[in-house]
CSV table of C-alpha atoms and ligand atoms in Angstrom, one decimal:
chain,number,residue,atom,x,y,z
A,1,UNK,CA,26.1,7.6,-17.5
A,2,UNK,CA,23.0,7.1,-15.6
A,3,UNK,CA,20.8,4.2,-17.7
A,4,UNK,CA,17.7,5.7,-19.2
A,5,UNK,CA,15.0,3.9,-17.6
A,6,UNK,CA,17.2,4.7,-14.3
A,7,UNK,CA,17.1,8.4,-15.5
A,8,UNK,CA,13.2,8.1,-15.7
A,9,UNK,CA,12.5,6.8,-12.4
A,10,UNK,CA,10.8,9.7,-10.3
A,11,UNK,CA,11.9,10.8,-6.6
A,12,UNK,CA,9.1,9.5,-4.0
A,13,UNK,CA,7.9,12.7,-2.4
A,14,UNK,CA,6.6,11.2,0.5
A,15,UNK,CA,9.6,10.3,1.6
A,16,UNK,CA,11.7,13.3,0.5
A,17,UNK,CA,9.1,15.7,3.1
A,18,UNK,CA,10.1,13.0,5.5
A,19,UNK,CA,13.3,14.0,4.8
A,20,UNK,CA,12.9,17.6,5.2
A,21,UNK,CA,10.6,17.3,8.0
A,22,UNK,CA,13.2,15.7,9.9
A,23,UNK,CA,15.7,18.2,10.0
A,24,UNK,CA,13.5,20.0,12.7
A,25,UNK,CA,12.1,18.5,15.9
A,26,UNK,CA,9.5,20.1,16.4
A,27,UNK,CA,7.2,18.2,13.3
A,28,UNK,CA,4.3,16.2,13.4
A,29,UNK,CA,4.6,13.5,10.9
A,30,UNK,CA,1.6,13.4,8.7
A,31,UNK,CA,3.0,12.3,5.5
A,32,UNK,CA,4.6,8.7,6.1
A,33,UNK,CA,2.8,5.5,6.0
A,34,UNK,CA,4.3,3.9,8.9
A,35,UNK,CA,2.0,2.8,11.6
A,36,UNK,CA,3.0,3.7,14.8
A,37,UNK,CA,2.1,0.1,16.6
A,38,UNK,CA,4.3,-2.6,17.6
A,39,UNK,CA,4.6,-5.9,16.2
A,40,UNK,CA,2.5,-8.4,17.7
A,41,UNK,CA,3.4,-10.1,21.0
A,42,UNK,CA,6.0,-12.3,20.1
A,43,UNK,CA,7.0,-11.5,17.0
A,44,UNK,CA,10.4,-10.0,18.8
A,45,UNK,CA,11.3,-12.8,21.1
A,46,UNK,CA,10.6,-15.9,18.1
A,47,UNK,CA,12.6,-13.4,16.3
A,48,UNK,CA,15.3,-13.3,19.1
A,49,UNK,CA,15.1,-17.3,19.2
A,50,UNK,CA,15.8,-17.6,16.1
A,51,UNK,CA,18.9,-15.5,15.9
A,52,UNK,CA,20.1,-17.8,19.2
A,53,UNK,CA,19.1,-20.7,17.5
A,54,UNK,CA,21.5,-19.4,14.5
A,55,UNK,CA,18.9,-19.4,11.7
A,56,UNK,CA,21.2,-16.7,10.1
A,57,UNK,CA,21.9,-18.9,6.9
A,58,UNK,CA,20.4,-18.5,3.5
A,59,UNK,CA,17.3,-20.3,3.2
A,60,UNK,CA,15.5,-21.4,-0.5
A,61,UNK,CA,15.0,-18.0,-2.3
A,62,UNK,CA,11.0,-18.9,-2.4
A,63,UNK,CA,11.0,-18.8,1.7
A,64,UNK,CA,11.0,-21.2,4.4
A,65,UNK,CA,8.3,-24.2,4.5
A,66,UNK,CA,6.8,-22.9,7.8
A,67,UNK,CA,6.4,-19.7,6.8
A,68,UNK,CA,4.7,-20.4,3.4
A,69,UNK,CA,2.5,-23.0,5.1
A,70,UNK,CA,1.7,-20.2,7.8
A,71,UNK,CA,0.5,-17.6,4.5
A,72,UNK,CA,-1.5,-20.8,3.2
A,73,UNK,CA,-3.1,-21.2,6.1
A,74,UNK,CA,-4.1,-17.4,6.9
A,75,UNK,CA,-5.7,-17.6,3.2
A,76,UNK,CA,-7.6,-20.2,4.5
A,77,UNK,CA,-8.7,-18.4,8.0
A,78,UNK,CA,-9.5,-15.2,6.4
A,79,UNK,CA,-10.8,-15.8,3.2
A,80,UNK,CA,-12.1,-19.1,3.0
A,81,UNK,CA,-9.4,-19.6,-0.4
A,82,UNK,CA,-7.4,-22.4,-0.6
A,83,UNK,CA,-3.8,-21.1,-1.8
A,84,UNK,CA,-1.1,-23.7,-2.7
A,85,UNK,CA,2.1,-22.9,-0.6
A,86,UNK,CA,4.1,-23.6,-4.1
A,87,UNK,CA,2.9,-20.6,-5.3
A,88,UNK,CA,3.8,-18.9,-2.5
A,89,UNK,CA,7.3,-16.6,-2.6
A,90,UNK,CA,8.2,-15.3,0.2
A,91,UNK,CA,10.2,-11.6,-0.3
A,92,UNK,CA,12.3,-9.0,1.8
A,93,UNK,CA,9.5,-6.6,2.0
A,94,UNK,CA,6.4,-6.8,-0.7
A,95,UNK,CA,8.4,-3.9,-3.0
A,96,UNK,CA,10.9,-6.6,-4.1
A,97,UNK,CA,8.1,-8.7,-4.5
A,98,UNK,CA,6.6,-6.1,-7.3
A,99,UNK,CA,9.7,-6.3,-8.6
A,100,UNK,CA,10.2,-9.8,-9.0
A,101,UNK,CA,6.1,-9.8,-10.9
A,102,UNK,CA,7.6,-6.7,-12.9
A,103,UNK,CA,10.1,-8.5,-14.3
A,104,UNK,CA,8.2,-11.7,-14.6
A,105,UNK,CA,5.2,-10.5,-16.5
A,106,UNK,CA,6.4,-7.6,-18.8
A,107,UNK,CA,8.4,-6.8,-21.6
A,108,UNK,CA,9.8,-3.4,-22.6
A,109,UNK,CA,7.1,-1.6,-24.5
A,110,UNK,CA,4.4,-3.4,-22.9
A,111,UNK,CA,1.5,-1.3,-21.4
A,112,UNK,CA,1.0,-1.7,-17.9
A,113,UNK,CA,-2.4,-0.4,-16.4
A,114,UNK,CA,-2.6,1.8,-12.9
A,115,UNK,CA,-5.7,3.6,-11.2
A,116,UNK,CA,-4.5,7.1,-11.0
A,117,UNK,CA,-4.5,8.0,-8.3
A,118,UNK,CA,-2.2,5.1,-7.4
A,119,UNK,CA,0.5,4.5,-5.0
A,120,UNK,CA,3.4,6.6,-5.6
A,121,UNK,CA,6.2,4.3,-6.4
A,122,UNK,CA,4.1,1.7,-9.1
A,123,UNK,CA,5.1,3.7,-12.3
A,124,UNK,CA,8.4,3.2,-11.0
A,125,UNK,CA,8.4,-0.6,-11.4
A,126,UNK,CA,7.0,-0.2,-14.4
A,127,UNK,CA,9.4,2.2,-15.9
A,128,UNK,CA,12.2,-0.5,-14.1
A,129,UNK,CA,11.4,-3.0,-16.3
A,130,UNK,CA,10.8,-0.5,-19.3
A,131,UNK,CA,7.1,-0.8,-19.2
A,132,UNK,CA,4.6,1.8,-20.4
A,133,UNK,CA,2.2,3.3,-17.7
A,134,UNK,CA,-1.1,3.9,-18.8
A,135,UNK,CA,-3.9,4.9,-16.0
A,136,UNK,CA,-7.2,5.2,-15.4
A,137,UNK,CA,-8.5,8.2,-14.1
A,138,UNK,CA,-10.4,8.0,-10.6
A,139,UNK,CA,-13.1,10.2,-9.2
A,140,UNK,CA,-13.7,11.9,-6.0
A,141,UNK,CA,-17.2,11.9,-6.4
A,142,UNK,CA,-17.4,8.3,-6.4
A,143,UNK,CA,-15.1,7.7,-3.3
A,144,UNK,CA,-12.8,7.2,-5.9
A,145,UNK,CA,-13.8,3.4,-6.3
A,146,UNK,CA,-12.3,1.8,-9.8
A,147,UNK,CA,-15.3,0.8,-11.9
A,148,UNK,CA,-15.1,-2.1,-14.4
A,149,UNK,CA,-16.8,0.0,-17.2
A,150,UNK,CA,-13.9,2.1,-16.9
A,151,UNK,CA,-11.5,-0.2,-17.2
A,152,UNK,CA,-13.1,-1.6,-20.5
A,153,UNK,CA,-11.7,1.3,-23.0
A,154,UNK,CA,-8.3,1.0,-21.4
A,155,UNK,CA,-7.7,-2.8,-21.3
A,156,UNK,CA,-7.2,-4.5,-24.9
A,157,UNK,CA,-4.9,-7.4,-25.8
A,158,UNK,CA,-2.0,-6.1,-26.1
A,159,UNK,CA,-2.1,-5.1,-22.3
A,160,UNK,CA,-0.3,-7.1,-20.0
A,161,UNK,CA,-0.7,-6.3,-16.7
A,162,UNK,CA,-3.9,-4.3,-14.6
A,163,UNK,CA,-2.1,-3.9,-11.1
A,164,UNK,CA,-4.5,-2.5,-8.7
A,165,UNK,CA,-4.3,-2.0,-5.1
A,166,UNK,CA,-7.2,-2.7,-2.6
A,167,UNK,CA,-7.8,-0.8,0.7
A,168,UNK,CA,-5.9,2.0,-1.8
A,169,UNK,CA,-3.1,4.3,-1.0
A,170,UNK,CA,-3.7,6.8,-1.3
A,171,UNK,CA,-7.4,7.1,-1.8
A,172,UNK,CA,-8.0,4.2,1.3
A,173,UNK,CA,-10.9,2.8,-1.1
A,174,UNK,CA,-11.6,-1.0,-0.6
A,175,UNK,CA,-13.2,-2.0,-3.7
A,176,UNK,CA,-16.0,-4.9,-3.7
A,177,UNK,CA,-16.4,-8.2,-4.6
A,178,UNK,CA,-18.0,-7.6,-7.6
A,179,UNK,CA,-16.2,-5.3,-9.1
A,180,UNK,CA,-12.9,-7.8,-8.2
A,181,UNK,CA,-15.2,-10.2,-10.0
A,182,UNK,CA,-16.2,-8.0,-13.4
A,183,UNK,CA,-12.5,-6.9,-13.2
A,184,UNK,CA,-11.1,-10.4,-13.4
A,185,UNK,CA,-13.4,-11.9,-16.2
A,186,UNK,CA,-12.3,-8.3,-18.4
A,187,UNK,CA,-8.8,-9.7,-17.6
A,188,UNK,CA,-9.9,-12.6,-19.0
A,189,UNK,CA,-11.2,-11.7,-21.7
A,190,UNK,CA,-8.2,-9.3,-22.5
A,191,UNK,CA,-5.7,-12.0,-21.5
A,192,UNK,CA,-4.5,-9.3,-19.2
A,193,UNK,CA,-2.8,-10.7,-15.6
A,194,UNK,CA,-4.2,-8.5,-12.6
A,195,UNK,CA,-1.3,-7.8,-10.1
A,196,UNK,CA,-3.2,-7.5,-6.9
A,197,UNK,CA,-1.7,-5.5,-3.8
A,198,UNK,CA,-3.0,-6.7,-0.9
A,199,UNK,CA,-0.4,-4.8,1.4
A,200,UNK,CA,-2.9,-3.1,3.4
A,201,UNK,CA,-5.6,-6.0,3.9
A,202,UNK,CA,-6.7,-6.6,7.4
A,203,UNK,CA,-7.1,-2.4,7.7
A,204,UNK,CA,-10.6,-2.2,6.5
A,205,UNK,CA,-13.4,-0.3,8.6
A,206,UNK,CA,-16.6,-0.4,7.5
A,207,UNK,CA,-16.6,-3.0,4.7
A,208,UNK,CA,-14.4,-6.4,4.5
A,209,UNK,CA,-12.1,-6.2,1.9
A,210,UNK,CA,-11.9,-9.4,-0.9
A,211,UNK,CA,-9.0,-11.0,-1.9
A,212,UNK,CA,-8.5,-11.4,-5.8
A,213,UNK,CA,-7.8,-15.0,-4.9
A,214,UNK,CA,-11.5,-15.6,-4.2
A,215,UNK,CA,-12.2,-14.9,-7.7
A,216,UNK,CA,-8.8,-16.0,-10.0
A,217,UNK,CA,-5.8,-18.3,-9.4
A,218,UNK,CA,-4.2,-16.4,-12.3
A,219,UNK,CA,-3.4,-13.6,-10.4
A,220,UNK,CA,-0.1,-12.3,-9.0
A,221,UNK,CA,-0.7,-10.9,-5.1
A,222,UNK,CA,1.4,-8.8,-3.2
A,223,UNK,CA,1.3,-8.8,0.4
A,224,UNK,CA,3.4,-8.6,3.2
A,225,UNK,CA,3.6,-7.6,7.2
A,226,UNK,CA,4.8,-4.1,7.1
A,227,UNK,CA,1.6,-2.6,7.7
A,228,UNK,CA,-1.4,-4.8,9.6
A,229,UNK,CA,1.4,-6.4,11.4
A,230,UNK,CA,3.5,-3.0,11.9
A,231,UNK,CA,6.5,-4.4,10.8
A,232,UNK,CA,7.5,-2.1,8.1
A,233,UNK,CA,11.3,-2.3,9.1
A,234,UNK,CA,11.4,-6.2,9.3
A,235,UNK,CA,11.4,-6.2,5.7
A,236,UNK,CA,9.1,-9.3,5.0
A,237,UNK,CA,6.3,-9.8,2.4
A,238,UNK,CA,4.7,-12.2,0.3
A,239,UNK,CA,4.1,-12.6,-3.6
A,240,UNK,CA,1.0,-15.3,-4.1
A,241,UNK,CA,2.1,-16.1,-8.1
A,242,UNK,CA,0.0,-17.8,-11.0
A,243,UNK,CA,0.4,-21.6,-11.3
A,244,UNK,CA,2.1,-20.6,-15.4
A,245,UNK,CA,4.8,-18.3,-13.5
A,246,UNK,CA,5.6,-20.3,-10.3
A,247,UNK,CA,9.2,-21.6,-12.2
A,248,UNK,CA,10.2,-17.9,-13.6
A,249,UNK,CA,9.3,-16.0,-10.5
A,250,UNK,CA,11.6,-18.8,-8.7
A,251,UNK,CA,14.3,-18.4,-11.1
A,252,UNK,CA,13.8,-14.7,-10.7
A,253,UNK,CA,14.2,-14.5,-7.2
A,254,UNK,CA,16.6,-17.2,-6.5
A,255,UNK,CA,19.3,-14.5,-9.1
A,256,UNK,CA,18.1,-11.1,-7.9
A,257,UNK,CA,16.7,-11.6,-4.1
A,258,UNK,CA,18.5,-14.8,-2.9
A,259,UNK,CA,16.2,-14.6,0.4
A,260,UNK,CA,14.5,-12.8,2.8
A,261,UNK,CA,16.2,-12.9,5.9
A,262,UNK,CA,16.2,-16.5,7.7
A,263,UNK,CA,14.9,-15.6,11.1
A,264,UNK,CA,12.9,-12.7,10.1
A,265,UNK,CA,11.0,-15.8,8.4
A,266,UNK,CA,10.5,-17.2,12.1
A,267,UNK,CA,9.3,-13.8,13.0
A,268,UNK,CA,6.6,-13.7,10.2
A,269,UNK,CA,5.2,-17.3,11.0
A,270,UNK,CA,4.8,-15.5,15.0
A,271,UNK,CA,2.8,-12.8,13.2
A,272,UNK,CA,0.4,-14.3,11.5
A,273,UNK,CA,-0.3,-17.1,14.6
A,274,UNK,CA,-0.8,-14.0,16.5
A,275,UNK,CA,-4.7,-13.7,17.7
A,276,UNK,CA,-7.2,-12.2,15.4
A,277,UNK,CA,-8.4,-9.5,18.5
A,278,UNK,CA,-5.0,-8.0,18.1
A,279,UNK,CA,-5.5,-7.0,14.7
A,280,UNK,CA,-9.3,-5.9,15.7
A,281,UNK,CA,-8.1,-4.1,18.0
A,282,UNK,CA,-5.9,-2.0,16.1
A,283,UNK,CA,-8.3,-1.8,13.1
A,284,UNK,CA,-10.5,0.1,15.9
A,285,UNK,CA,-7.7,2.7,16.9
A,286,UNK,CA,-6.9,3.3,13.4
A,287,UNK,CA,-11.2,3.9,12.6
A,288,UNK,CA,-11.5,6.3,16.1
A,289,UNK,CA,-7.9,8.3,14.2
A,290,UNK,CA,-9.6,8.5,10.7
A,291,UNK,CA,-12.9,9.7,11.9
A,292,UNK,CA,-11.2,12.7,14.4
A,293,UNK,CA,-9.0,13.4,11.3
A,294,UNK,CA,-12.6,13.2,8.6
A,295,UNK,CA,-13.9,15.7,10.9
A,296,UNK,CA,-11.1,18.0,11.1
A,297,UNK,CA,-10.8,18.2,7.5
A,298,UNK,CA,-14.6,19.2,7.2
A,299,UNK,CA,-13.7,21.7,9.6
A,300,UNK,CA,-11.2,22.8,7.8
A,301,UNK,CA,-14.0,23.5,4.9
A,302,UNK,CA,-11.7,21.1,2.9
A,303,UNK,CA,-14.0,18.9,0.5
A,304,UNK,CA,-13.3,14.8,0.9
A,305,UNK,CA,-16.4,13.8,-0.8
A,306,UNK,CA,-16.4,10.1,0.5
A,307,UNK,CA,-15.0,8.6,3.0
A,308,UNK,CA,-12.2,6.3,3.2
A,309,UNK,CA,-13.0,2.3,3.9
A,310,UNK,CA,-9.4,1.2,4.7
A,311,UNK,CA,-5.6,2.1,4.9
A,312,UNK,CA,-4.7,4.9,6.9
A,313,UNK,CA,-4.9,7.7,4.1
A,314,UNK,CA,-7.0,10.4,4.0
A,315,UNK,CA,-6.8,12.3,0.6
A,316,UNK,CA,-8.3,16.3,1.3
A,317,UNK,CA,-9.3,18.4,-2.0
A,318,UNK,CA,-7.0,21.7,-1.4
A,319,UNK,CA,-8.2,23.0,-4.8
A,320,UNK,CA,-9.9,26.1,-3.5
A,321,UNK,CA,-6.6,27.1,-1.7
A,322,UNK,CA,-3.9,29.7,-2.7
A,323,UNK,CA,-1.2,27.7,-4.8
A,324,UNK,CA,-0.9,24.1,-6.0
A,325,UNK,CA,-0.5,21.0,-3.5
A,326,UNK,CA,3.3,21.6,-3.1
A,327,UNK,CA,3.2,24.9,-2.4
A,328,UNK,CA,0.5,24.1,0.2
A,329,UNK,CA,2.0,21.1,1.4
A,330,UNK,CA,5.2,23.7,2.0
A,331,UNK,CA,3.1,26.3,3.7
A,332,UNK,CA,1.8,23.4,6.2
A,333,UNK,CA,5.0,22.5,6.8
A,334,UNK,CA,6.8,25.8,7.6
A,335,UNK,CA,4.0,27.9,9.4
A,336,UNK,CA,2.5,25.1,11.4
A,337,UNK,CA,5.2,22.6,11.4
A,338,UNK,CA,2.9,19.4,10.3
A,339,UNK,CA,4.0,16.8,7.2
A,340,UNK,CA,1.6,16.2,4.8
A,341,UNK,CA,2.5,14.6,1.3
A,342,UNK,CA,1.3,16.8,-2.1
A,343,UNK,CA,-1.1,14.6,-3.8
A,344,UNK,CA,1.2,14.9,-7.2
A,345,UNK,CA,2.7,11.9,-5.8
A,346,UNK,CA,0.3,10.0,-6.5
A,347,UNK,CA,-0.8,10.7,-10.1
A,348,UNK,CA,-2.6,13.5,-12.0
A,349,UNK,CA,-6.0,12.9,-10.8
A,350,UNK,CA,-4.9,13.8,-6.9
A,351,UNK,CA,-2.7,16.6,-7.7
A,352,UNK,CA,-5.3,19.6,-6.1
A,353,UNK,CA,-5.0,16.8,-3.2
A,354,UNK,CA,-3.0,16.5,0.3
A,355,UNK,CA,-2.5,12.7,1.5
A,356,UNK,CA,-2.8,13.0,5.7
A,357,UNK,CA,-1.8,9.5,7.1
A,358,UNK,CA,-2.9,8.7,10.2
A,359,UNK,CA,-0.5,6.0,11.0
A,360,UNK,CA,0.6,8.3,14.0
A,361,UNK,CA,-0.9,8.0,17.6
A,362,UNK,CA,-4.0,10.2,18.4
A,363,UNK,CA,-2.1,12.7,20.4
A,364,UNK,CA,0.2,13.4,17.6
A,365,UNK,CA,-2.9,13.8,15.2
A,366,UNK,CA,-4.9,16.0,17.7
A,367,UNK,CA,-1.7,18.7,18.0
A,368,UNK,CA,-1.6,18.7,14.0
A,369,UNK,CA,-5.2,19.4,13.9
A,370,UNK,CA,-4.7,22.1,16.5
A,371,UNK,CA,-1.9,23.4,14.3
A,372,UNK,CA,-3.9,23.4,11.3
A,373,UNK,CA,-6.9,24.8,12.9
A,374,UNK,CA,-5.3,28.0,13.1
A,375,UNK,CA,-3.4,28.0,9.9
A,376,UNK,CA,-6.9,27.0,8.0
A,377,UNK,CA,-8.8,30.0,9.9
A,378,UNK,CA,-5.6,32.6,8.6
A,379,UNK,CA,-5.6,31.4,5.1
A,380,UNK,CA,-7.3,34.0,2.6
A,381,UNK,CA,-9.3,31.3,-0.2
B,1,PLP,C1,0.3,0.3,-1.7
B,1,PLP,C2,1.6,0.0,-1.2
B,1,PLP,N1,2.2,-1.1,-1.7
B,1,PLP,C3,3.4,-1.5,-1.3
B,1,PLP,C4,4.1,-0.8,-0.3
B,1,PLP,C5,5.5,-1.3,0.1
B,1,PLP,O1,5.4,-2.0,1.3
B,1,PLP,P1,6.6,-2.9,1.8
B,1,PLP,O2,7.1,-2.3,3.1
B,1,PLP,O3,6.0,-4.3,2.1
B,1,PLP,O4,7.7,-3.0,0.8
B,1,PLP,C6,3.5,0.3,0.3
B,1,PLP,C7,4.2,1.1,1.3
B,1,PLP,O5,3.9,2.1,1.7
B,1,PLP,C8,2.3,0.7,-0.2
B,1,PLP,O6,1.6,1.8,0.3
């Protein structure tokens, strides 16, 4: 029989639409976060040297020295923050390195604070490791940015972890330093640990987005390359960890992870060598895609209400339509043959919404707008 918390853990919409919207050809893919880019410049061929090379072995479970040294030193570049590479563990992917904070961090029963809306998948974890998910609610009207007064009724001592997520998906909110700051000394003060993922850091358009590590050491971060290095199906992240949990997380990884892959590793050090302008550069193409999109939607006479700093999410309010996000999301889907994800995936507070990534090349967007032009103008509100 099929374990409780197993029993508990929800499908991911997202990727279930994918799924449908695959079965015909003629889709335009609006509902998966996967940027359409290519790694950088070589990022294949030191991942093809490696492979000649034979770096196909296990390596230590917390990642290869390079490699950690590399993350170190991209801390240093970026943010001015000097990280330790100890308390750096490398992971396939930044999901297994939730995981591996998950299971570090809390114990069944213990409440686990989200934003809602949140990324789709972090009750999940929670519910893994038989957590208890408790959120606090977002707001439109405030370009859904997380306040610390908020936070304040919903954070005592017997929480244990705050795990927030910064540019957000799906909201694309970056949230600023001092709110990071007001969050961390509540934490403090709560003896709460902030999980902090970073995943979509480096896609930031009009503000610069903070690391937690500018303001705490005794956070856990989650980061990886899938998405400002487009390399979603290298599987290859990074979990920053607390000086009190280096040993566990170690311990945790080397049982249920053993490694990331060896020259994978070699491909990740070529990434984040790669030069700064390429990462501008896409951050440009990714700003010109959300503002055609921000305008479409207005067109559309759908209500945003702020605009979105960072990510490649645009979250549209499709409250004053004909049936709930689903059903809209379905309509979308079979009259005008574009993907969009319901909100529901993402929490309570964005079920009246529609997520619209714009991970997909401009051409691809502009036919889905044309699409949705038509279907908008037909729809009876
Ligand atoms: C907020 C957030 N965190 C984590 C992930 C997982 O990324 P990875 O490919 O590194 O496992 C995603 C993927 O969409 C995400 O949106």
């Amino acid at each position: 029989m099929v374990s409780n918390r197993a029993a508990d853990v929800t499908p991911f919409i997202a990727m279930d639409v994918f799924e449908r919207a695959s079965e015909r050809d003629d889709v335009v893919h609006l509902e998966v976060g996967e940027p359409d880019f290519d790694p950088p410049e070589g990022v294949v061929d030191a991942a093809i040297s490696s492979l000649e090379a034979g770096n196909t072995d296990y390596t230590a479970a917390r990642g290869k020295p390079e490699l950690r040294r590399a993350i170190a030193d991209y801390y240093d570049r970026t943010y001015g923050v000097d990280v330790d590479p100890g308390r750096i563990v490398v992971t396939p992917g930044s999901s297994p390195g939730l995981m591996l904070a998950m299971a570090a961090l809390v114990d069944p029963g213990d409440p686990v604070v989200l934003t809602d809306p949140h990324y789709a998948c972090y009750p999940n974890f929670v519910r893994t490791v038989g957590g208890k998910v408790e959120t606090v609610p977002l707001y439109a009207d405030n370009g859904f940015q997380p306040a610390v007064a908020d936070f304040e009724a919903a954070l005592d001592a017997s929480t244990r972890a705050l795990l927030l997520n910064s540019p957000a998906n799906p909201t694309g909110a970056v949230m600023d330093g001092e709110t990071l700051e007001g969050l961390v000394a509540l934490a403090e003060r709560t003896e709460t640990t902030i999980v902090a993922d970073e995943i979509y850091h480096g896609l930031d358009y009009d503000v610069d987005a903070h690391t937690i590590l500018e303001y705490t050491d005794d956070a856990f971060v989650l980061d990886g390359f899938s998405k400002r290095f487009a390399m979603t199906g290298w599987r290859l992240g990074w979990l920053v960890v607390p000086p009190a949990y280096v040993e566990a997380v170690n311990r945790l990884a080397q049982n249920l992870l053993i490694c990331a892959p060896n020259f994978v590793q070699d491909a990740g050090v070529a990434a984040l060598e790669s030069p700064p302008e390429r990462l501008a550069a896409v951050r440009d193409r990714y700003r010109e895609r959300r503002d055609l999109l921000l305008e479409a939607v207005e067109d559309w006479g759908l209500d945003l209400g702020y605009t979105p700093q960072g990510a490649y999410y645009v979250l549209a309010d499709v409250s004053d339509l004909p049936g709930d996000s689903l059903e809209v999301a379905d309509l979308l889907l079979s009259d005008a043959g574009v993907a969009v994800t319901p909100g529901v995936d993402f929490g309570d507070r964005a079920g009246e919404y529609l997520r619209l990534s714009y991970a997909t090349d401009r051409a691809s967007i502009q036919e889905a707008i044309d699409r949705l032009d038509w279907l908008f103008e037909s729809i009876d509100r």
